[in-house]
mmCIF file of C-alpha atoms in Angstrom:
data_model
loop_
_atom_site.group_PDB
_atom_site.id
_atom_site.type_symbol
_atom_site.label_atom_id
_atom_site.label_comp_id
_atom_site.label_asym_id
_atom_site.label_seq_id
_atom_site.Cartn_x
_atom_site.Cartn_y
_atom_site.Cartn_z
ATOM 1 C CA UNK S 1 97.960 79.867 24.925
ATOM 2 C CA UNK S 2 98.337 76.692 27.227
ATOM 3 C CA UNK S 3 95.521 76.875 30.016
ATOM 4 C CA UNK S 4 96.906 78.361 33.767
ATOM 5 C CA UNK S 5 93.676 79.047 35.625
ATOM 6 C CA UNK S 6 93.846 80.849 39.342
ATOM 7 C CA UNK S 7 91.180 82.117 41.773
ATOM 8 C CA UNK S 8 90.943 86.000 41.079
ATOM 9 C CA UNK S 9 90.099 86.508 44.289
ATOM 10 C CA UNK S 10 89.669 89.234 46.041
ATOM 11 C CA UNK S 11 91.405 87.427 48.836
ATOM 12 C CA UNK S 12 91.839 88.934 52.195
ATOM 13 C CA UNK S 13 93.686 87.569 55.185
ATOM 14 C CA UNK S 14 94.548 89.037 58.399
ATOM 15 C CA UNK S 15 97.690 90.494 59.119
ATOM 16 C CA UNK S 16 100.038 87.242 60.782
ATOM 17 C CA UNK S 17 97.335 84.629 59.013
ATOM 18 C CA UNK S 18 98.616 82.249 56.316
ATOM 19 C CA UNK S 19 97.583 83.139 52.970
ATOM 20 C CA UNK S 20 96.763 80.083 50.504
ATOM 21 C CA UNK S 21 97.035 80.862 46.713
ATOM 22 C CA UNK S 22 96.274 77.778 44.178
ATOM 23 C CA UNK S 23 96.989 77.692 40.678
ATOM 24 C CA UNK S 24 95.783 74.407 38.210
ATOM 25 C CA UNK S 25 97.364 73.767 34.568
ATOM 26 C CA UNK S 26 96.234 72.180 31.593
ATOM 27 C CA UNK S 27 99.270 70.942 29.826
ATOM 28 C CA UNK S 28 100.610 67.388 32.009
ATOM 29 C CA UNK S 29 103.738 67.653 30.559
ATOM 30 C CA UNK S 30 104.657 70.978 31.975
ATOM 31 C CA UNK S 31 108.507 71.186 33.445
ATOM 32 C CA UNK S 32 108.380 73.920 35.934
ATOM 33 C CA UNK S 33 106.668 76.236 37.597
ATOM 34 C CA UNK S 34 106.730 79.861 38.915
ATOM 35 C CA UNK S 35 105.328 81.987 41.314
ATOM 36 C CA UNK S 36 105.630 86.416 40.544
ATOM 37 C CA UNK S 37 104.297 88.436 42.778
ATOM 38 C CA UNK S 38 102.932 92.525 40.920
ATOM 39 C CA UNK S 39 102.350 95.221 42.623
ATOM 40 C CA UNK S 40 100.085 97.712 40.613
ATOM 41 C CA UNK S 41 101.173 99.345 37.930
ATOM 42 C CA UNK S 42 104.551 97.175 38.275
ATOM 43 C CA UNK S 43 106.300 94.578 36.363
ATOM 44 C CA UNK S 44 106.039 90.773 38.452
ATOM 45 C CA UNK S 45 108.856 90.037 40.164
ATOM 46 C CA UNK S 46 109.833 86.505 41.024
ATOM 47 C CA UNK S 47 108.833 84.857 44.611
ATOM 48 C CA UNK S 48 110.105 81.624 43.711
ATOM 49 C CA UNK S 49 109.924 78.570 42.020
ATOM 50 C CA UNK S 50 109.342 74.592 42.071
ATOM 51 C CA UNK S 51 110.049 71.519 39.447
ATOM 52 C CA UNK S 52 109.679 68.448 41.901
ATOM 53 C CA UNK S 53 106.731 67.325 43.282
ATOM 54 C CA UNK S 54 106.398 68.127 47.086
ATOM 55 C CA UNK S 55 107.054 70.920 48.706
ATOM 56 C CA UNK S 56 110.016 73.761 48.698
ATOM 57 C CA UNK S 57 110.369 76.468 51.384
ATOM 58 C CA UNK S 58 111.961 80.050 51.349
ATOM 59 C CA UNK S 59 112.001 81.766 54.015
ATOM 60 C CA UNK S 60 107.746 82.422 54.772
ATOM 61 C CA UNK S 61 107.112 81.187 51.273
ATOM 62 C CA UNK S 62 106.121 77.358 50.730
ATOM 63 C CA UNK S 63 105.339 76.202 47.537
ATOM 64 C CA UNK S 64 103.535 73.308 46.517
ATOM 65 C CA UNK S 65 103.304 70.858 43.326
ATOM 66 C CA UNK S 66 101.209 67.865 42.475
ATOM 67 C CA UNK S 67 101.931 66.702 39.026
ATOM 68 C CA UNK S 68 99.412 63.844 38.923
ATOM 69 C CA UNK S 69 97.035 66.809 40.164
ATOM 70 C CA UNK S 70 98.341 69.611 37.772
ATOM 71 C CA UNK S 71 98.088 71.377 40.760
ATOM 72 C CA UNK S 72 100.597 74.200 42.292
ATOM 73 C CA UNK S 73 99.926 76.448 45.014
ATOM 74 C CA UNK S 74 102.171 79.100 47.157
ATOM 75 C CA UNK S 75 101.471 79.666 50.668
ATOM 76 C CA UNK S 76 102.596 82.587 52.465
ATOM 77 C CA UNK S 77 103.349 82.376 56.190
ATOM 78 C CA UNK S 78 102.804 85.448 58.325
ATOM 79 C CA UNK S 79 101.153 87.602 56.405
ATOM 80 C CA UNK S 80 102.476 91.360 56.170
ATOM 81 C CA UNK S 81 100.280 94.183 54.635
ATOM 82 C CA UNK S 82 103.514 94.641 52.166
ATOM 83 C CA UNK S 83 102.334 91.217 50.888
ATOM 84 C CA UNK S 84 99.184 92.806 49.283
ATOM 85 C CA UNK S 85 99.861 92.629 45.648
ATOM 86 C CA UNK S 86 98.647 90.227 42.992
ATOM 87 C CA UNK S 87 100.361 86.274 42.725
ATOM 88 C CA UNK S 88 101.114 85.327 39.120
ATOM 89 C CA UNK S 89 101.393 81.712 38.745
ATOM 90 C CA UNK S 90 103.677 80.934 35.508
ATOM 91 C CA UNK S 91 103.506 77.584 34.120
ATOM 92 C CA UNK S 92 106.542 76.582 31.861
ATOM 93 C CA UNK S 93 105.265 73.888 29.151
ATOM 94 C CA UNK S 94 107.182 71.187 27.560
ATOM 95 C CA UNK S 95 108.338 70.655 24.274
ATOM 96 C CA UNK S 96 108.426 74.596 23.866
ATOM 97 C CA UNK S 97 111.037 77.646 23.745
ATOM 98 C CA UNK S 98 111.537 79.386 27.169
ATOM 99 C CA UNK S 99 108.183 80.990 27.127
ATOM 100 C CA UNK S 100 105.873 80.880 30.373
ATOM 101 C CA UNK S 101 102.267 81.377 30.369
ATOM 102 C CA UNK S 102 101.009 83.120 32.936
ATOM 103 C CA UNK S 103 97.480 82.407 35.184
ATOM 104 C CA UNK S 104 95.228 85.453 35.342
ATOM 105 C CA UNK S 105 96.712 86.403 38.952
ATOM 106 C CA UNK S 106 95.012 86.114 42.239
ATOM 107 C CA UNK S 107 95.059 89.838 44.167
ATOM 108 C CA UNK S 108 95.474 89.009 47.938
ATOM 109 C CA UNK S 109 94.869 91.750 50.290
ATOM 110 C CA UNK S 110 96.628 91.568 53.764
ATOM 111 C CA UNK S 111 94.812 93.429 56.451
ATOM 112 C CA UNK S 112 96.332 94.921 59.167
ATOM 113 C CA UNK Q 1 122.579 90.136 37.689
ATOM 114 C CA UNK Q 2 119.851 89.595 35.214
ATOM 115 C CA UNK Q 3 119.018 93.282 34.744
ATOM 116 C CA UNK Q 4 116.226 93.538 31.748
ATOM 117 C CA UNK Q 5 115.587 97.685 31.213
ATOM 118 C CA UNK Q 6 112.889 98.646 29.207
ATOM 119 C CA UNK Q 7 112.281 102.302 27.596
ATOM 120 C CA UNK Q 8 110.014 104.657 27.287
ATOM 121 C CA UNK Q 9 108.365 103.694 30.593
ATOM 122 C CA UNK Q 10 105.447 105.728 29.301
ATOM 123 C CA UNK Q 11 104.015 106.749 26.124
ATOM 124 C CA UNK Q 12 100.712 108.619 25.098
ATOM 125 C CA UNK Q 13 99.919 109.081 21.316
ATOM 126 C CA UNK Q 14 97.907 109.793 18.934
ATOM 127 C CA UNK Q 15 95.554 107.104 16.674
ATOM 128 C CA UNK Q 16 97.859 106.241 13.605
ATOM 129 C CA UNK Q 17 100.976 106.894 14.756
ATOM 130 C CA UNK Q 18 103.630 104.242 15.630
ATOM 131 C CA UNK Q 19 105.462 103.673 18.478
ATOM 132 C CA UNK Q 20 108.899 101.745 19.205
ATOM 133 C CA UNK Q 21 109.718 99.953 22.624
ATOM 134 C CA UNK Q 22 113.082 99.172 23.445
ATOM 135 C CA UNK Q 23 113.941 96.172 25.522
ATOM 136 C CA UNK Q 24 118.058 95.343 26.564
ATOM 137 C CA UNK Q 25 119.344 92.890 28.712
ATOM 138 C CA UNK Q 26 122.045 95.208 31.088
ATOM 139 C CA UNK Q 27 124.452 92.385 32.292
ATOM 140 C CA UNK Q 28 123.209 89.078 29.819
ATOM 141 C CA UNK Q 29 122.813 88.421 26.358
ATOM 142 C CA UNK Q 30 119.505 87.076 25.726
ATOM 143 C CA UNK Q 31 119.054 84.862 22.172
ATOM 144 C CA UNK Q 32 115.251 84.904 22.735
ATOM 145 C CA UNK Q 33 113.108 87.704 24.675
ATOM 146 C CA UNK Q 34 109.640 87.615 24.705
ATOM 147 C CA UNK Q 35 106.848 90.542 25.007
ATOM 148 C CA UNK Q 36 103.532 90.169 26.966
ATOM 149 C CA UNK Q 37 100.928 92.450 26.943
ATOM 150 C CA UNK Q 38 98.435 93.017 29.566
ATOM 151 C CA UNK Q 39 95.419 94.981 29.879
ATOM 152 C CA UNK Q 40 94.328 96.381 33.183
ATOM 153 C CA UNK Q 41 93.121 93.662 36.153
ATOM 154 C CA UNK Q 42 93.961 90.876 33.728
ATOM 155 C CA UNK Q 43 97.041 88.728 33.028
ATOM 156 C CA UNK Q 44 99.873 88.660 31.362
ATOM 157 C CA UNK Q 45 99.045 87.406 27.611
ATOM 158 C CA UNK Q 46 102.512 86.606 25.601
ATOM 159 C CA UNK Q 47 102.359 88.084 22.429
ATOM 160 C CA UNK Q 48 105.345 87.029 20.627
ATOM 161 C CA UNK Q 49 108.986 85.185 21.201
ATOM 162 C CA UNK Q 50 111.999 87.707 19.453
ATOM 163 C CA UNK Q 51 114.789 85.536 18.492
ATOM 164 C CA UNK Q 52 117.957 87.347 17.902
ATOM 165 C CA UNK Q 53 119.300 87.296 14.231
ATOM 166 C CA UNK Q 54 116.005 85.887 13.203
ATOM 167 C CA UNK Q 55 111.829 86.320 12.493
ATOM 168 C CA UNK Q 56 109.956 86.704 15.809
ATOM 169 C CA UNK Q 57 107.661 84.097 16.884
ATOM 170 C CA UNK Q 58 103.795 85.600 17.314
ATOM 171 C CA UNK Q 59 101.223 84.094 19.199
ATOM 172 C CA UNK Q 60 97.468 82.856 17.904
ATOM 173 C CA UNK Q 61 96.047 86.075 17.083
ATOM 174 C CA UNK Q 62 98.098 89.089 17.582
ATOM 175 C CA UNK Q 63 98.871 90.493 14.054
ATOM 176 C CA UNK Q 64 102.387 90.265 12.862
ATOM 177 C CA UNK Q 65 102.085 92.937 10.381
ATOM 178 C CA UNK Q 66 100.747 95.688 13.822
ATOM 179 C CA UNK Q 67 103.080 94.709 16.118
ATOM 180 C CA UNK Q 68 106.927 94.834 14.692
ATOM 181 C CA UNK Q 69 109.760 92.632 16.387
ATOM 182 C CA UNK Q 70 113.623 93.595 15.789
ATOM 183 C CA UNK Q 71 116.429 91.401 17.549
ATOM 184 C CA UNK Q 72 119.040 92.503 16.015
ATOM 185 C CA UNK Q 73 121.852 91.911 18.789
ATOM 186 C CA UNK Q 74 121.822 89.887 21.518
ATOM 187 C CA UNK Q 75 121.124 92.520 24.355
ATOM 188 C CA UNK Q 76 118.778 94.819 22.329
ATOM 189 C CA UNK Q 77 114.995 93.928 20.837
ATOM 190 C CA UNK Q 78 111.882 95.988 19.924
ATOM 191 C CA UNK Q 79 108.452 96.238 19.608
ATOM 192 C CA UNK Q 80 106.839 98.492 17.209
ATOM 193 C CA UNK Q 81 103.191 99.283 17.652
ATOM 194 C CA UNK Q 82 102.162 99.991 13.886
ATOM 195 C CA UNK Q 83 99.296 102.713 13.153
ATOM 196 C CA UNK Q 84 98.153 102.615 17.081
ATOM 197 C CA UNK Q 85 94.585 102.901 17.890
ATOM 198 C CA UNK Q 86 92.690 103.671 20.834
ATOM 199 C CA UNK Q 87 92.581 99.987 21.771
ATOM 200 C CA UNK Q 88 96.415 98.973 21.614
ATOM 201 C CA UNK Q 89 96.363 101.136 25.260
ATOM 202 C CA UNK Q 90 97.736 98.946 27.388
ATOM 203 C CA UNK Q 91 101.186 97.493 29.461
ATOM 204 C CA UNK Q 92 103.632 96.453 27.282
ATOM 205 C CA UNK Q 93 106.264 94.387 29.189
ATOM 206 C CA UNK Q 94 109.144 92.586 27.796
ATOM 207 C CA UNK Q 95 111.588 89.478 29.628
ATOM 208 C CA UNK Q 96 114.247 87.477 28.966
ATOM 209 C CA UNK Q 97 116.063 84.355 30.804
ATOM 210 C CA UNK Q 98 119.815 84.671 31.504
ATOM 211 C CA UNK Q 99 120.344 80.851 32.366
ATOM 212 C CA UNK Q 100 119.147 77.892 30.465
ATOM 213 C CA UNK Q 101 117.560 75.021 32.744
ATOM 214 C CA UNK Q 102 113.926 74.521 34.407
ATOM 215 C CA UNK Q 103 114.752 76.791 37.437
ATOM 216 C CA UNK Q 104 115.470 79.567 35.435
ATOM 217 C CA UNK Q 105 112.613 82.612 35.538
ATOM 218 C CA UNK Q 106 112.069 84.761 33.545
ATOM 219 C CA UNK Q 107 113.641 88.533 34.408
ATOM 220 C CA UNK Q 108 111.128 91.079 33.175
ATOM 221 C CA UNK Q 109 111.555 94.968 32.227
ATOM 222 C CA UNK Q 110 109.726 97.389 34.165
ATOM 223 C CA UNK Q 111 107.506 97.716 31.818
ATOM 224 C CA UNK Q 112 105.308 100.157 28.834
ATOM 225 C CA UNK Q 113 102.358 101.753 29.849
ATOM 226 C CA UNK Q 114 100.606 102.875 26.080
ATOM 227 C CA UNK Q 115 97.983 105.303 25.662
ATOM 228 C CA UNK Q 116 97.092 105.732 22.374
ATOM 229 C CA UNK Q 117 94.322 108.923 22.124
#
């Protein structure tokens, strides 16, 4: 399995904070990159994703790439308790099929 | 669109018997699904790429032979969990992508919860 590595947290933020999620990769020549957020007991569903370096926004979703870094992280604006779930980070590698490898998650807890 | 429905949602049985998990894509035809596995608190490990028409692809270290792949169409594969034990429990979840290109996720079924006794 091609390395994804993410804080497991617990993290906690305060209901209206910005929550920071990070997410590092092993393999350089990775194409693109994922975020999935799972509620317990559910299957991850897709928050969004990035390919370019910089930064892409979605509503109060930013997400973040460094390539030279092998670094990706999502940042979630104005935190809701709804948002308390665990972040999936899902690193697509190169020269591969269409499988993703997936990070080990990072639960966030929003408090209200 | 890109509706991935996976059945049974549940299953409980007993050590040595086999169970069979049915993933379809609804509204796509998916050439290659793939099935994770993960165990409680910990992440999604990807077990093995189905291709359809073709041998599955299996990941270091999960046992061909135990875990069964079938694609035989392009909207239908399975997993079958060979002689089950006790420590095959665990969330069985199966995706598929419905566009080619690197912004295309993956679309996952809703997932297998296994409990083998």
């Amino acid at each position: 399995q091609k390395e994804v590595e993410q804080n497991s947290g617990p993290l906690s933020v305060p209901e209206g904070a910005i929550a920071s999620l990070n997410c590092t990769y092993s393999d350089r020549g990775s194409q693109s990159f994922f975020w999935y957020r799972q509620y317990s007991g559910k299957s991850p569903e897709l928050i969004m994703f990035i390919y370019s370096n910089g930064d892409k926004e979605d509503g109060r979703f930013t997400a973040q790439l460094n390539k030279a870094s092998q670094y990706v992280s999502l940042l979630i604006r104005d935190s809701q308790p709804s948002d308390s779930a665990t972040y999936l980070c899902a690193v697509r590698p190169q020269g591969t099929g269409n499988q993703f490898y997936f990070g080990t998650g990072t639960s966030l807890t929003v408090i209200p | 669109g890109a509706v991935v429905s996976q059945h049974p949602s549940r299953v409980i049985c007993k050590s040595g018997t086999s169970v069979k998990i049915e993933c379809r894509s609804l509204d796509f035809q998916a050439t290659t699904m793939f099935w994770y596995r993960q165990f409680p608190k910990k992440s999604l490990m990807l077990m093995a790429t189905s291709n359809e028409g073709s041998k599955a692809t299996y990941e270091q270290g999960v046992e061909k032979d135990k875990f069964l792949i079938n694609h035989a169409s392009l909207t239908l594969s399975t997993l079958t969990v060979t002689s089950a034990h006790p420590e095959d429990s665990s969330f069985y979840i199966c995706s598929a992508r419905n566009l080619p290109g690197l912004g295309s996720p993956l679309h996952f079924g809703n997932g297998t919860r296994l409990t083998v006794t």
